[in-house]
Amino acid sequence: MKTVERYAVLVVWALVVLFFSWRSDSFGSASTVKLILSTQTVILIATLGVMISLAVQEFDLSIGSVVGFGGCLVAVLDGVHGLPPGPAIAVTIVVCALFGAVNATVAVLLGVPSIIVTLGTGTLLTGITLGISDSKVVTGISAKTVRFVTDPFLFGIPLPFYCGLLLCLVLWFVLQHTPLGRRMVFIAENREVARLAGLRVTLIRAGALVATSTLGGLAGIVLAGTNSAANPQAGASYLLPAFAAAFLGSTTIVPGRFNAWGSFVAVYFLTTGITGLQYLGYAGWPEQVFYGGSLVAAVTLSHVAGHRKLPTFA
């Protein structure tokens, strides 16, 4: 039974691929596989960021705002002010990490529920994003940055996808095979008991929120490079997909825990379904249905199975 539960999403994913390959001749082509793998790196990185904070029961609703801000900041620094790509990317990542530190300070040190803090700071950051971009799409990103993000690297798939794979590998190792990962699980189960056991609960929770914002900024950089421009309002569309994939990922591979490979499977499972429906001529609604439905279903299944309590926003 446990094996079935671990790999159920993978089995359903395979069935989805077979169904759409049967209904559409072009769906099963190599170009479709490349398209799916190449275009979802932003969601994958954002999902992994959300997963880190969820692993310690922190809910960072600012992830979409950070993605949008990161994309606009790197575009402004690179495309408007002419900063070289390397320093522009580095500054963007550092600023996003500092934003995560602000979330951590208010949520962890001052004790305000993270879901409330990040809802407010995310809205604040959206306003800042509109300000630095003058509420316009920012263009002029250097060709070097665009080529780095979009040029085929291996098997016709750009380098960011492989960076996402490497990130999954690193997070899988940390969460599953290090003392830090075990401490994060302990903290998620019961913060007070973990504190009494001598764990540095405050530091680990704060670090998780900083990591979430840092990866959100990285996702924004990839988004800006992929589009050769940055839309200041683009980040909002990544909030629901990131949470949907993270929660769905917690029902597979390592059921009951937010885990890296489960998140990876969930991101591409959902994308496969959406892409398949688009190939059949359905447009507009599949994305909302898949992401919204999967979020409700994943949280419900986790609760019913007894692997994880429903979120406690304290």
PDB file of C-alpha atoms in Angstrom:
ATOM      1  CA  MET A   1       0.000   0.000   0.000  1.00  0.00           C
ATOM      2  CA  LYS A   2       2.806   2.386   0.871  1.00  0.00           C
ATOM      3  CA  THR A   3       4.507   1.736  -2.480  1.00  0.00           C
ATOM      4  CA  VAL A   4       1.280   2.461  -4.353  1.00  0.00           C
ATOM      5  CA  GLU A   5       0.902   5.714  -2.455  1.00  0.00           C
ATOM      6  CA  ARG A   6       4.487   6.768  -3.160  1.00  0.00           C
ATOM      7  CA  TYR A   7       4.247   6.310  -6.887  1.00  0.00           C
ATOM      8  CA  ALA A   8       0.556   6.927  -7.582  1.00  0.00           C
ATOM      9  CA  VAL A   9       1.165  10.350  -9.138  1.00  0.00           C
ATOM     10  CA  LEU A  10       3.894   8.899 -11.366  1.00  0.00           C
ATOM     11  CA  VAL A  11       1.481   6.209 -12.567  1.00  0.00           C
ATOM     12  CA  VAL A  12      -1.246   8.770 -13.240  1.00  0.00           C
ATOM     13  CA  TRP A  13       1.317  10.951 -15.019  1.00  0.00           C
ATOM     14  CA  ALA A  14       2.209   8.055 -17.319  1.00  0.00           C
ATOM     15  CA  LEU A  15      -1.481   7.418 -18.025  1.00  0.00           C
ATOM     16  CA  VAL A  16      -2.002  11.095 -18.832  1.00  0.00           C
ATOM     17  CA  VAL A  17       0.905  11.003 -21.293  1.00  0.00           C
ATOM     18  CA  LEU A  18      -0.505   7.877 -22.955  1.00  0.00           C
ATOM     19  CA  PHE A  19      -3.993   9.376 -23.208  1.00  0.00           C
ATOM     20  CA  PHE A  20      -2.915  12.622 -24.813  1.00  0.00           C
ATOM     21  CA  SER A  21      -0.446  10.828 -27.089  1.00  0.00           C
ATOM     22  CA  TRP A  22      -3.386   8.721 -28.281  1.00  0.00           C
ATOM     23  CA  ARG A  23      -5.651  11.741 -28.803  1.00  0.00           C
ATOM     24  CA  SER A  24      -3.017  13.954 -30.450  1.00  0.00           C
ATOM     25  CA  ASP A  25      -0.266  12.736 -32.772  1.00  0.00           C
ATOM     26  CA  SER A  26       1.908  15.777 -32.074  1.00  0.00           C
ATOM     27  CA  PHE A  27       1.682  15.528 -28.282  1.00  0.00           C
ATOM     28  CA  GLY A  28       4.070  12.576 -28.016  1.00  0.00           C
ATOM     29  CA  SER A  29       6.747  14.194 -30.172  1.00  0.00           C
ATOM     30  CA  ALA A  30      10.224  15.103 -28.975  1.00  0.00           C
ATOM     31  CA  SER A  31       9.472  18.783 -29.549  1.00  0.00           C
ATOM     32  CA  THR A  32       6.594  18.622 -27.057  1.00  0.00           C
ATOM     33  CA  VAL A  33       8.810  16.987 -24.448  1.00  0.00           C
ATOM     34  CA  LYS A  34      11.423  19.717 -24.949  1.00  0.00           C
ATOM     35  CA  LEU A  35       8.709  22.374 -24.727  1.00  0.00           C
ATOM     36  CA  ILE A  36       7.352  21.032 -21.434  1.00  0.00           C
ATOM     37  CA  LEU A  37      10.785  20.627 -19.851  1.00  0.00           C
ATOM     38  CA  SER A  38      12.093  23.982 -21.096  1.00  0.00           C
ATOM     39  CA  THR A  39       9.214  26.260 -20.176  1.00  0.00           C
ATOM     40  CA  GLN A  40       8.485  25.262 -16.575  1.00  0.00           C
ATOM     41  CA  THR A  41      11.802  26.029 -14.904  1.00  0.00           C
ATOM     42  CA  VAL A  42      10.448  29.223 -13.339  1.00  0.00           C
ATOM     43  CA  ILE A  43       7.571  27.331 -11.687  1.00  0.00           C
ATOM     44  CA  LEU A  44       9.934  24.533 -10.635  1.00  0.00           C
ATOM     45  CA  ILE A  45      12.351  26.902  -8.878  1.00  0.00           C
ATOM     46  CA  ALA A  46       9.504  28.842  -7.252  1.00  0.00           C
ATOM     47  CA  THR A  47       7.917  25.573  -6.088  1.00  0.00           C
ATOM     48  CA  LEU A  48      11.177  24.389  -4.551  1.00  0.00           C
ATOM     49  CA  GLY A  49      11.436  27.722  -2.755  1.00  0.00           C
ATOM     50  CA  VAL A  50       7.918  27.406  -1.343  1.00  0.00           C
ATOM     51  CA  MET A  51       8.616  23.794  -0.394  1.00  0.00           C
ATOM     52  CA  ILE A  52      11.500  24.829   1.874  1.00  0.00           C
ATOM     53  CA  SER A  53       9.358  27.142   3.992  1.00  0.00           C
ATOM     54  CA  LEU A  54       6.437  24.702   3.999  1.00  0.00           C
ATOM     55  CA  ALA A  55       8.803  22.020   5.294  1.00  0.00           C
ATOM     56  CA  VAL A  56       8.962  23.966   8.573  1.00  0.00           C
ATOM     57  CA  GLN A  57       5.251  24.945   8.446  1.00  0.00           C
ATOM     58  CA  GLU A  58       5.844  28.518   7.274  1.00  0.00           C
ATOM     59  CA  PHE A  59       3.542  29.864   4.544  1.00  0.00           C
ATOM     60  CA  ASP A  60       5.217  32.395   2.270  1.00  0.00           C
ATOM     61  CA  LEU A  61       2.523  34.041   0.177  1.00  0.00           C
ATOM     62  CA  SER A  62       4.991  36.593  -1.167  1.00  0.00           C
ATOM     63  CA  ILE A  63       6.623  34.100  -3.557  1.00  0.00           C
ATOM     64  CA  GLY A  64       4.799  35.442  -6.628  1.00  0.00           C
ATOM     65  CA  SER A  65       5.726  39.012  -5.756  1.00  0.00           C
ATOM     66  CA  VAL A  66       9.365  38.027  -5.295  1.00  0.00           C
ATOM     67  CA  VAL A  67       9.402  36.323  -8.703  1.00  0.00           C
ATOM     68  CA  GLY A  68       8.012  39.465 -10.340  1.00  0.00           C
ATOM     69  CA  PHE A  69      10.363  41.741  -8.405  1.00  0.00           C
ATOM     70  CA  GLY A  70      13.435  39.636  -9.177  1.00  0.00           C
ATOM     71  CA  GLY A  71      12.661  39.683 -12.882  1.00  0.00           C
ATOM     72  CA  CYS A  72      12.089  43.439 -12.958  1.00  0.00           C
ATOM     73  CA  LEU A  73      15.129  44.272 -10.829  1.00  0.00           C
ATOM     74  CA  VAL A  74      17.553  42.296 -12.984  1.00  0.00           C
ATOM     75  CA  ALA A  75      15.957  43.804 -16.106  1.00  0.00           C
ATOM     76  CA  VAL A  76      16.315  47.347 -14.744  1.00  0.00           C
ATOM     77  CA  LEU A  77      19.903  46.807 -13.616  1.00  0.00           C
ATOM     78  CA  ASP A  78      20.930  45.031 -16.822  1.00  0.00           C
ATOM     79  CA  GLY A  79      18.725  46.561 -19.486  1.00  0.00           C
ATOM     80  CA  VAL A  80      18.232  50.118 -18.205  1.00  0.00           C
ATOM     81  CA  HIS A  81      21.347  50.930 -16.170  1.00  0.00           C
ATOM     82  CA  GLY A  82      23.754  48.781 -18.185  1.00  0.00           C
ATOM     83  CA  LEU A  83      25.135  46.789 -15.275  1.00  0.00           C
ATOM     84  CA  PRO A  84      26.976  43.653 -16.490  1.00  0.00           C
ATOM     85  CA  PRO A  85      24.860  40.481 -16.278  1.00  0.00           C
ATOM     86  CA  GLY A  86      26.907  38.863 -13.495  1.00  0.00           C
ATOM     87  CA  PRO A  87      26.695  41.769 -11.019  1.00  0.00           C
ATOM     88  CA  ALA A  88      23.053  42.426 -11.972  1.00  0.00           C
ATOM     89  CA  ILE A  89      22.117  38.824 -11.155  1.00  0.00           C
ATOM     90  CA  ALA A  90      24.150  38.847  -7.935  1.00  0.00           C
ATOM     91  CA  VAL A  91      22.576  42.101  -6.713  1.00  0.00           C
ATOM     92  CA  THR A  92      19.098  40.779  -7.499  1.00  0.00           C
ATOM     93  CA  ILE A  93      19.645  37.569  -5.549  1.00  0.00           C
ATOM     94  CA  VAL A  94      21.084  39.449  -2.558  1.00  0.00           C
ATOM     95  CA  VAL A  95      18.200  41.939  -2.480  1.00  0.00           C
ATOM     96  CA  CYS A  96      15.633  39.121  -2.648  1.00  0.00           C
ATOM     97  CA  ALA A  97      17.453  37.311   0.168  1.00  0.00           C
ATOM     98  CA  LEU A  98      17.295  40.502   2.249  1.00  0.00           C
ATOM     99  CA  PHE A  99      13.564  40.683   1.586  1.00  0.00           C
ATOM    100  CA  GLY A 100      13.330  37.131   2.917  1.00  0.00           C
ATOM    101  CA  ALA A 101      15.215  38.306   6.006  1.00  0.00           C
ATOM    102  CA  VAL A 102      12.545  40.965   6.544  1.00  0.00           C
ATOM    103  CA  ASN A 103       9.851  38.284   6.375  1.00  0.00           C
ATOM    104  CA  ALA A 104      11.828  36.154   8.801  1.00  0.00           C
ATOM    105  CA  THR A 105      12.335  39.014  11.255  1.00  0.00           C
ATOM    106  CA  VAL A 106       8.646  39.851  11.489  1.00  0.00           C
ATOM    107  CA  ALA A 107       7.321  36.285  11.325  1.00  0.00           C
ATOM    108  CA  VAL A 108       9.896  34.429  13.394  1.00  0.00           C
ATOM    109  CA  LEU A 109      11.440  36.953  15.771  1.00  0.00           C
ATOM    110  CA  LEU A 110       8.309  39.053  16.388  1.00  0.00           C
ATOM    111  CA  GLY A 111       5.922  36.091  16.212  1.00  0.00           C
ATOM    112  CA  VAL A 112       3.465  37.379  13.608  1.00  0.00           C
ATOM    113  CA  PRO A 113       1.954  34.468  11.593  1.00  0.00           C
ATOM    114  CA  SER A 114       3.945  34.100   8.383  1.00  0.00           C
ATOM    115  CA  ILE A 115       0.842  33.819   6.234  1.00  0.00           C
ATOM    116  CA  ILE A 116      -0.206  37.315   7.337  1.00  0.00           C
ATOM    117  CA  VAL A 117       3.285  38.809   7.166  1.00  0.00           C
ATOM    118  CA  THR A 118       4.045  37.538   3.686  1.00  0.00           C
ATOM    119  CA  LEU A 119       0.622  38.546   2.363  1.00  0.00           C
ATOM    120  CA  GLY A 120       1.385  42.106   3.431  1.00  0.00           C
ATOM    121  CA  THR A 121       5.039  42.228   2.429  1.00  0.00           C
ATOM    122  CA  GLY A 122       4.200  40.592  -0.893  1.00  0.00           C
ATOM    123  CA  THR A 123       1.704  43.361  -1.642  1.00  0.00           C
ATOM    124  CA  LEU A 124       4.308  45.920  -0.603  1.00  0.00           C
ATOM    125  CA  LEU A 125       6.876  44.336  -2.903  1.00  0.00           C
ATOM    126  CA  THR A 126       4.400  44.372  -5.790  1.00  0.00           C
ATOM    127  CA  GLY A 127       4.103  48.120  -5.337  1.00  0.00           C
ATOM    128  CA  ILE A 128       7.886  48.497  -5.281  1.00  0.00           C
ATOM    129  CA  THR A 129       8.092  46.431  -8.468  1.00  0.00           C
ATOM    130  CA  LEU A 130       5.629  48.738 -10.206  1.00  0.00           C
ATOM    131  CA  GLY A 131       7.674  51.688  -8.975  1.00  0.00           C
ATOM    132  CA  ILE A 132      11.095  50.563 -10.229  1.00  0.00           C
ATOM    133  CA  SER A 133       9.598  49.553 -13.581  1.00  0.00           C
ATOM    134  CA  ASP A 134       7.410  52.656 -13.909  1.00  0.00           C
ATOM    135  CA  SER A 135       4.504  50.212 -14.312  1.00  0.00           C
ATOM    136  CA  LYS A 136       5.807  49.235 -17.753  1.00  0.00           C
ATOM    137  CA  VAL A 137       7.364  46.143 -19.289  1.00  0.00           C
ATOM    138  CA  VAL A 138      11.139  46.503 -18.920  1.00  0.00           C
ATOM    139  CA  THR A 139      13.133  45.611 -22.021  1.00  0.00           C
ATOM    140  CA  GLY A 140      16.756  45.849 -23.108  1.00  0.00           C
ATOM    141  CA  ILE A 141      18.123  42.820 -21.251  1.00  0.00           C
ATOM    142  CA  SER A 142      21.545  41.992 -22.646  1.00  0.00           C
ATOM    143  CA  ALA A 143      21.784  39.334 -25.346  1.00  0.00           C
ATOM    144  CA  LYS A 144      24.322  37.469 -23.221  1.00  0.00           C
ATOM    145  CA  THR A 145      21.810  36.987 -20.421  1.00  0.00           C
ATOM    146  CA  VAL A 146      19.083  35.925 -22.827  1.00  0.00           C
ATOM    147  CA  ARG A 147      21.352  33.413 -24.557  1.00  0.00           C
ATOM    148  CA  PHE A 148      22.436  31.955 -21.228  1.00  0.00           C
ATOM    149  CA  VAL A 149      18.819  31.302 -20.272  1.00  0.00           C
ATOM    150  CA  THR A 150      17.346  30.271 -23.621  1.00  0.00           C
ATOM    151  CA  ASP A 151      20.078  28.641 -25.745  1.00  0.00           C
ATOM    152  CA  PRO A 152      19.918  24.817 -25.939  1.00  0.00           C
ATOM    153  CA  PHE A 153      22.436  23.217 -23.588  1.00  0.00           C
ATOM    154  CA  LEU A 154      21.870  19.452 -23.711  1.00  0.00           C
ATOM    155  CA  PHE A 155      19.298  17.485 -25.762  1.00  0.00           C
ATOM    156  CA  GLY A 156      17.962  20.808 -26.991  1.00  0.00           C
ATOM    157  CA  ILE A 157      16.931  21.923 -23.484  1.00  0.00           C
ATOM    158  CA  PRO A 158      18.290  25.189 -21.984  1.00  0.00           C
ATOM    159  CA  LEU A 159      20.680  25.252 -19.037  1.00  0.00           C
ATOM    160  CA  PRO A 160      18.176  26.554 -16.411  1.00  0.00           C
ATOM    161  CA  PHE A 161      16.306  23.230 -16.548  1.00  0.00           C
ATOM    162  CA  TYR A 162      19.455  21.370 -15.547  1.00  0.00           C
ATOM    163  CA  CYS A 163      20.089  23.937 -12.827  1.00  0.00           C
ATOM    164  CA  GLY A 164      16.595  23.119 -11.554  1.00  0.00           C
ATOM    165  CA  LEU A 165      17.459  19.418 -11.590  1.00  0.00           C
ATOM    166  CA  LEU A 166      20.650  20.115  -9.650  1.00  0.00           C
ATOM    167  CA  LEU A 167      18.679  22.172  -7.149  1.00  0.00           C
ATOM    168  CA  CYS A 168      16.266  19.247  -6.697  1.00  0.00           C
ATOM    169  CA  LEU A 169      19.200  16.937  -6.057  1.00  0.00           C
ATOM    170  CA  VAL A 170      20.721  19.264  -3.469  1.00  0.00           C
ATOM    171  CA  LEU A 171      17.435  19.819  -1.628  1.00  0.00           C
ATOM    172  CA  TRP A 172      16.630  16.098  -1.719  1.00  0.00           C
ATOM    173  CA  PHE A 173      19.968  15.347  -0.082  1.00  0.00           C
ATOM    174  CA  VAL A 174      19.577  18.075   2.535  1.00  0.00           C
ATOM    175  CA  LEU A 175      16.000  17.179   3.473  1.00  0.00           C
ATOM    176  CA  GLN A 176      16.367  13.404   3.401  1.00  0.00           C
ATOM    177  CA  HIS A 177      19.961  12.704   4.390  1.00  0.00           C
ATOM    178  CA  THR A 178      21.242  15.428   6.696  1.00  0.00           C
ATOM    179  CA  PRO A 179      20.610  16.372  10.342  1.00  0.00           C
ATOM    180  CA  LEU A 180      19.216  19.707   9.143  1.00  0.00           C
ATOM    181  CA  GLY A 181      16.522  17.917   7.150  1.00  0.00           C
ATOM    182  CA  ARG A 182      15.534  15.786  10.130  1.00  0.00           C
ATOM    183  CA  ARG A 183      15.406  18.871  12.336  1.00  0.00           C
ATOM    184  CA  MET A 184      13.112  20.594   9.842  1.00  0.00           C
ATOM    185  CA  VAL A 185      10.726  17.629  10.009  1.00  0.00           C
ATOM    186  CA  PHE A 186      10.841  17.732  13.812  1.00  0.00           C
ATOM    187  CA  ILE A 187      10.088  21.460  13.810  1.00  0.00           C
ATOM    188  CA  ALA A 188       7.169  20.992  11.415  1.00  0.00           C
ATOM    189  CA  GLU A 189       5.649  18.372  13.703  1.00  0.00           C
ATOM    190  CA  ASN A 190       5.962  20.322  16.950  1.00  0.00           C
ATOM    191  CA  ARG A 191       7.944  23.532  17.343  1.00  0.00           C
ATOM    192  CA  GLU A 192       7.757  23.649  21.117  1.00  0.00           C
ATOM    193  CA  VAL A 193       8.969  20.087  21.573  1.00  0.00           C
ATOM    194  CA  ALA A 194      11.765  20.751  19.083  1.00  0.00           C
ATOM    195  CA  ARG A 195      12.783  23.838  21.041  1.00  0.00           C
ATOM    196  CA  LEU A 196      12.798  21.915  24.321  1.00  0.00           C
ATOM    197  CA  ALA A 197      14.941  19.256  22.621  1.00  0.00           C
ATOM    198  CA  GLY A 198      17.585  21.909  22.002  1.00  0.00           C
ATOM    199  CA  LEU A 199      17.030  22.554  18.305  1.00  0.00           C
ATOM    200  CA  ARG A 200      17.664  26.059  16.959  1.00  0.00           C
ATOM    201  CA  VAL A 201      14.065  26.466  15.873  1.00  0.00           C
ATOM    202  CA  THR A 202      14.194  30.222  15.322  1.00  0.00           C
ATOM    203  CA  LEU A 203      17.284  30.072  13.119  1.00  0.00           C
ATOM    204  CA  ILE A 204      15.972  27.202  10.995  1.00  0.00           C
ATOM    205  CA  ARG A 205      12.573  28.809  10.454  1.00  0.00           C
ATOM    206  CA  ALA A 206      14.191  32.122   9.542  1.00  0.00           C
ATOM    207  CA  GLY A 207      16.621  30.418   7.195  1.00  0.00           C
ATOM    208  CA  ALA A 208      13.757  28.670   5.415  1.00  0.00           C
ATOM    209  CA  LEU A 209      11.995  31.966   4.717  1.00  0.00           C
ATOM    210  CA  VAL A 210      15.221  33.545   3.452  1.00  0.00           C
ATOM    211  CA  ALA A 211      15.814  30.543   1.177  1.00  0.00           C
ATOM    212  CA  THR A 212      12.284  30.845  -0.216  1.00  0.00           C
ATOM    213  CA  SER A 213      12.769  34.480  -1.206  1.00  0.00           C
ATOM    214  CA  THR A 214      16.227  33.776  -2.615  1.00  0.00           C
ATOM    215  CA  LEU A 215      14.888  31.056  -4.903  1.00  0.00           C
ATOM    216  CA  GLY A 216      11.956  33.298  -5.810  1.00  0.00           C
ATOM    217  CA  GLY A 217      14.444  35.908  -6.991  1.00  0.00           C
ATOM    218  CA  LEU A 218      16.321  33.277  -8.985  1.00  0.00           C
ATOM    219  CA  ALA A 219      13.056  32.215 -10.626  1.00  0.00           C
ATOM    220  CA  GLY A 220      12.406  35.842 -11.549  1.00  0.00           C
ATOM    221  CA  ILE A 221      15.825  36.108 -13.190  1.00  0.00           C
ATOM    222  CA  VAL A 222      15.105  33.018 -15.292  1.00  0.00           C
ATOM    223  CA  LEU A 223      11.697  34.442 -16.213  1.00  0.00           C
ATOM    224  CA  ALA A 224      13.178  37.757 -17.368  1.00  0.00           C
ATOM    225  CA  GLY A 225      15.892  36.022 -19.385  1.00  0.00           C
ATOM    226  CA  THR A 226      13.391  33.654 -20.994  1.00  0.00           C
ATOM    227  CA  ASN A 227      11.099  36.485 -22.103  1.00  0.00           C
ATOM    228  CA  SER A 228      13.929  38.960 -22.893  1.00  0.00           C
ATOM    229  CA  ALA A 229      11.885  41.398 -20.812  1.00  0.00           C
ATOM    230  CA  ALA A 230      10.188  41.752 -17.434  1.00  0.00           C
ATOM    231  CA  ASN A 231       6.492  42.369 -16.851  1.00  0.00           C
ATOM    232  CA  PRO A 232       5.970  43.941 -13.394  1.00  0.00           C
ATOM    233  CA  GLN A 233       2.630  42.136 -13.021  1.00  0.00           C
ATOM    234  CA  ALA A 234       3.818  38.688 -14.117  1.00  0.00           C
ATOM    235  CA  GLY A 235       4.746  37.418 -10.659  1.00  0.00           C
ATOM    236  CA  ALA A 236       1.189  37.036  -9.368  1.00  0.00           C
ATOM    237  CA  SER A 237       0.536  34.142 -11.736  1.00  0.00           C
ATOM    238  CA  TYR A 238       3.200  32.005 -10.024  1.00  0.00           C
ATOM    239  CA  LEU A 239       1.716  31.967  -6.510  1.00  0.00           C
ATOM    240  CA  LEU A 240      -0.977  29.320  -7.044  1.00  0.00           C
ATOM    241  CA  PRO A 241       1.135  27.000  -9.278  1.00  0.00           C
ATOM    242  CA  ALA A 242       3.962  26.987  -6.741  1.00  0.00           C
ATOM    243  CA  PHE A 243       1.720  26.076  -3.811  1.00  0.00           C
ATOM    244  CA  ALA A 244      -0.315  23.582  -5.837  1.00  0.00           C
ATOM    245  CA  ALA A 245       2.812  21.742  -6.982  1.00  0.00           C
ATOM    246  CA  ALA A 246       4.409  21.826  -3.515  1.00  0.00           C
ATOM    247  CA  PHE A 247       1.332  20.340  -1.824  1.00  0.00           C
ATOM    248  CA  LEU A 248       0.766  17.797  -4.572  1.00  0.00           C
ATOM    249  CA  GLY A 249       4.443  16.874  -4.312  1.00  0.00           C
ATOM    250  CA  SER A 250       3.953  16.133  -0.616  1.00  0.00           C
ATOM    251  CA  THR A 251       1.622  13.266  -1.558  1.00  0.00           C
ATOM    252  CA  THR A 252       4.189  11.396  -3.670  1.00  0.00           C
ATOM    253  CA  ILE A 253       7.735   9.956  -3.462  1.00  0.00           C
ATOM    254  CA  VAL A 254       7.857  10.732   0.292  1.00  0.00           C
ATOM    255  CA  PRO A 255       4.148  10.945   1.189  1.00  0.00           C
ATOM    256  CA  GLY A 256       3.371  13.223   4.092  1.00  0.00           C
ATOM    257  CA  ARG A 257       6.485  15.349   3.677  1.00  0.00           C
ATOM    258  CA  PHE A 258       7.300  18.243   1.410  1.00  0.00           C
ATOM    259  CA  ASN A 259      10.081  16.830  -0.725  1.00  0.00           C
ATOM    260  CA  ALA A 260      12.137  17.920  -3.739  1.00  0.00           C
ATOM    261  CA  TRP A 261      11.492  15.056  -6.157  1.00  0.00           C
ATOM    262  CA  GLY A 262       7.806  15.029  -5.313  1.00  0.00           C
ATOM    263  CA  SER A 263       7.704  18.739  -6.181  1.00  0.00           C
ATOM    264  CA  PHE A 264       9.521  18.055  -9.452  1.00  0.00           C
ATOM    265  CA  VAL A 265       7.041  15.326 -10.390  1.00  0.00           C
ATOM    266  CA  ALA A 266       4.088  17.523  -9.447  1.00  0.00           C
ATOM    267  CA  VAL A 267       5.267  20.495 -11.525  1.00  0.00           C
ATOM    268  CA  TYR A 268       5.656  18.458 -14.691  1.00  0.00           C
ATOM    269  CA  PHE A 269       2.596  16.289 -14.059  1.00  0.00           C
ATOM    270  CA  LEU A 270       0.403  19.384 -13.884  1.00  0.00           C
ATOM    271  CA  THR A 271       2.109  20.945 -16.904  1.00  0.00           C
ATOM    272  CA  THR A 272       1.634  17.759 -18.924  1.00  0.00           C
ATOM    273  CA  GLY A 273      -2.101  17.797 -18.262  1.00  0.00           C
ATOM    274  CA  ILE A 274      -2.450  21.473 -19.124  1.00  0.00           C
ATOM    275  CA  THR A 275      -0.371  21.110 -22.300  1.00  0.00           C
ATOM    276  CA  GLY A 276      -2.348  18.053 -23.373  1.00  0.00           C
ATOM    277  CA  LEU A 277      -5.656  19.896 -23.072  1.00  0.00           C
ATOM    278  CA  GLN A 278      -4.214  22.801 -25.042  1.00  0.00           C
ATOM    279  CA  TYR A 279      -3.222  20.378 -27.802  1.00  0.00           C
ATOM    280  CA  LEU A 280      -6.832  19.212 -27.903  1.00  0.00           C
ATOM    281  CA  GLY A 281      -8.016  22.779 -28.422  1.00  0.00           C
ATOM    282  CA  TYR A 282      -8.938  23.772 -24.875  1.00  0.00           C
ATOM    283  CA  ALA A 283      -7.479  27.115 -23.832  1.00  0.00           C
ATOM    284  CA  GLY A 284      -7.836  29.539 -20.948  1.00  0.00           C
ATOM    285  CA  TRP A 285      -9.470  27.430 -18.254  1.00  0.00           C
ATOM    286  CA  PRO A 286      -7.275  24.260 -17.972  1.00  0.00           C
ATOM    287  CA  GLU A 287      -4.502  26.013 -16.062  1.00  0.00           C
ATOM    288  CA  GLN A 288      -6.782  27.370 -13.340  1.00  0.00           C
ATOM    289  CA  VAL A 289      -8.648  24.067 -13.069  1.00  0.00           C
ATOM    290  CA  PHE A 290      -5.505  21.966 -12.766  1.00  0.00           C
ATOM    291  CA  TYR A 291      -3.682  24.192 -10.287  1.00  0.00           C
ATOM    292  CA  GLY A 292      -6.718  25.028  -8.150  1.00  0.00           C
ATOM    293  CA  GLY A 293      -8.091  21.490  -8.175  1.00  0.00           C
ATOM    294  CA  SER A 294      -4.729  19.901  -7.418  1.00  0.00           C
ATOM    295  CA  LEU A 295      -4.148  22.208  -4.458  1.00  0.00           C
ATOM    296  CA  VAL A 296      -7.511  21.322  -2.891  1.00  0.00           C
ATOM    297  CA  ALA A 297      -7.105  17.620  -3.679  1.00  0.00           C
ATOM    298  CA  ALA A 298      -3.526  17.410  -2.379  1.00  0.00           C
ATOM    299  CA  VAL A 299      -4.276  19.112   0.941  1.00  0.00           C
ATOM    300  CA  THR A 300      -7.407  16.986   1.373  1.00  0.00           C
ATOM    301  CA  LEU A 301      -5.625  13.717   0.611  1.00  0.00           C
ATOM    302  CA  SER A 302      -2.793  14.554   2.993  1.00  0.00           C
ATOM    303  CA  HIS A 303      -5.249  15.326   5.754  1.00  0.00           C
ATOM    304  CA  VAL A 304      -7.453  12.273   5.205  1.00  0.00           C
ATOM    305  CA  ALA A 305      -4.441   9.976   5.038  1.00  0.00           C
ATOM    306  CA  GLY A 306      -3.298  11.321   8.379  1.00  0.00           C
ATOM    307  CA  HIS A 307       0.227  12.080   7.201  1.00  0.00           C
ATOM    308  CA  ARG A 308       0.076  15.778   8.022  1.00  0.00           C
ATOM    309  CA  LYS A 309      -2.164  18.045   9.970  1.00  0.00           C
ATOM    310  CA  LEU A 310      -4.009  20.764   8.174  1.00  0.00           C
ATOM    311  CA  PRO A 311      -1.961  23.974   8.067  1.00  0.00           C
ATOM    312  CA  THR A 312      -1.785  25.858  11.332  1.00  0.00           C
ATOM    313  CA  PHE A 313      -1.034  29.475  10.638  1.00  0.00           C
ATOM    314  CA  ALA A 314       0.686  30.168  13.918  1.00  0.00           C
TER     315      ALA A 314
END
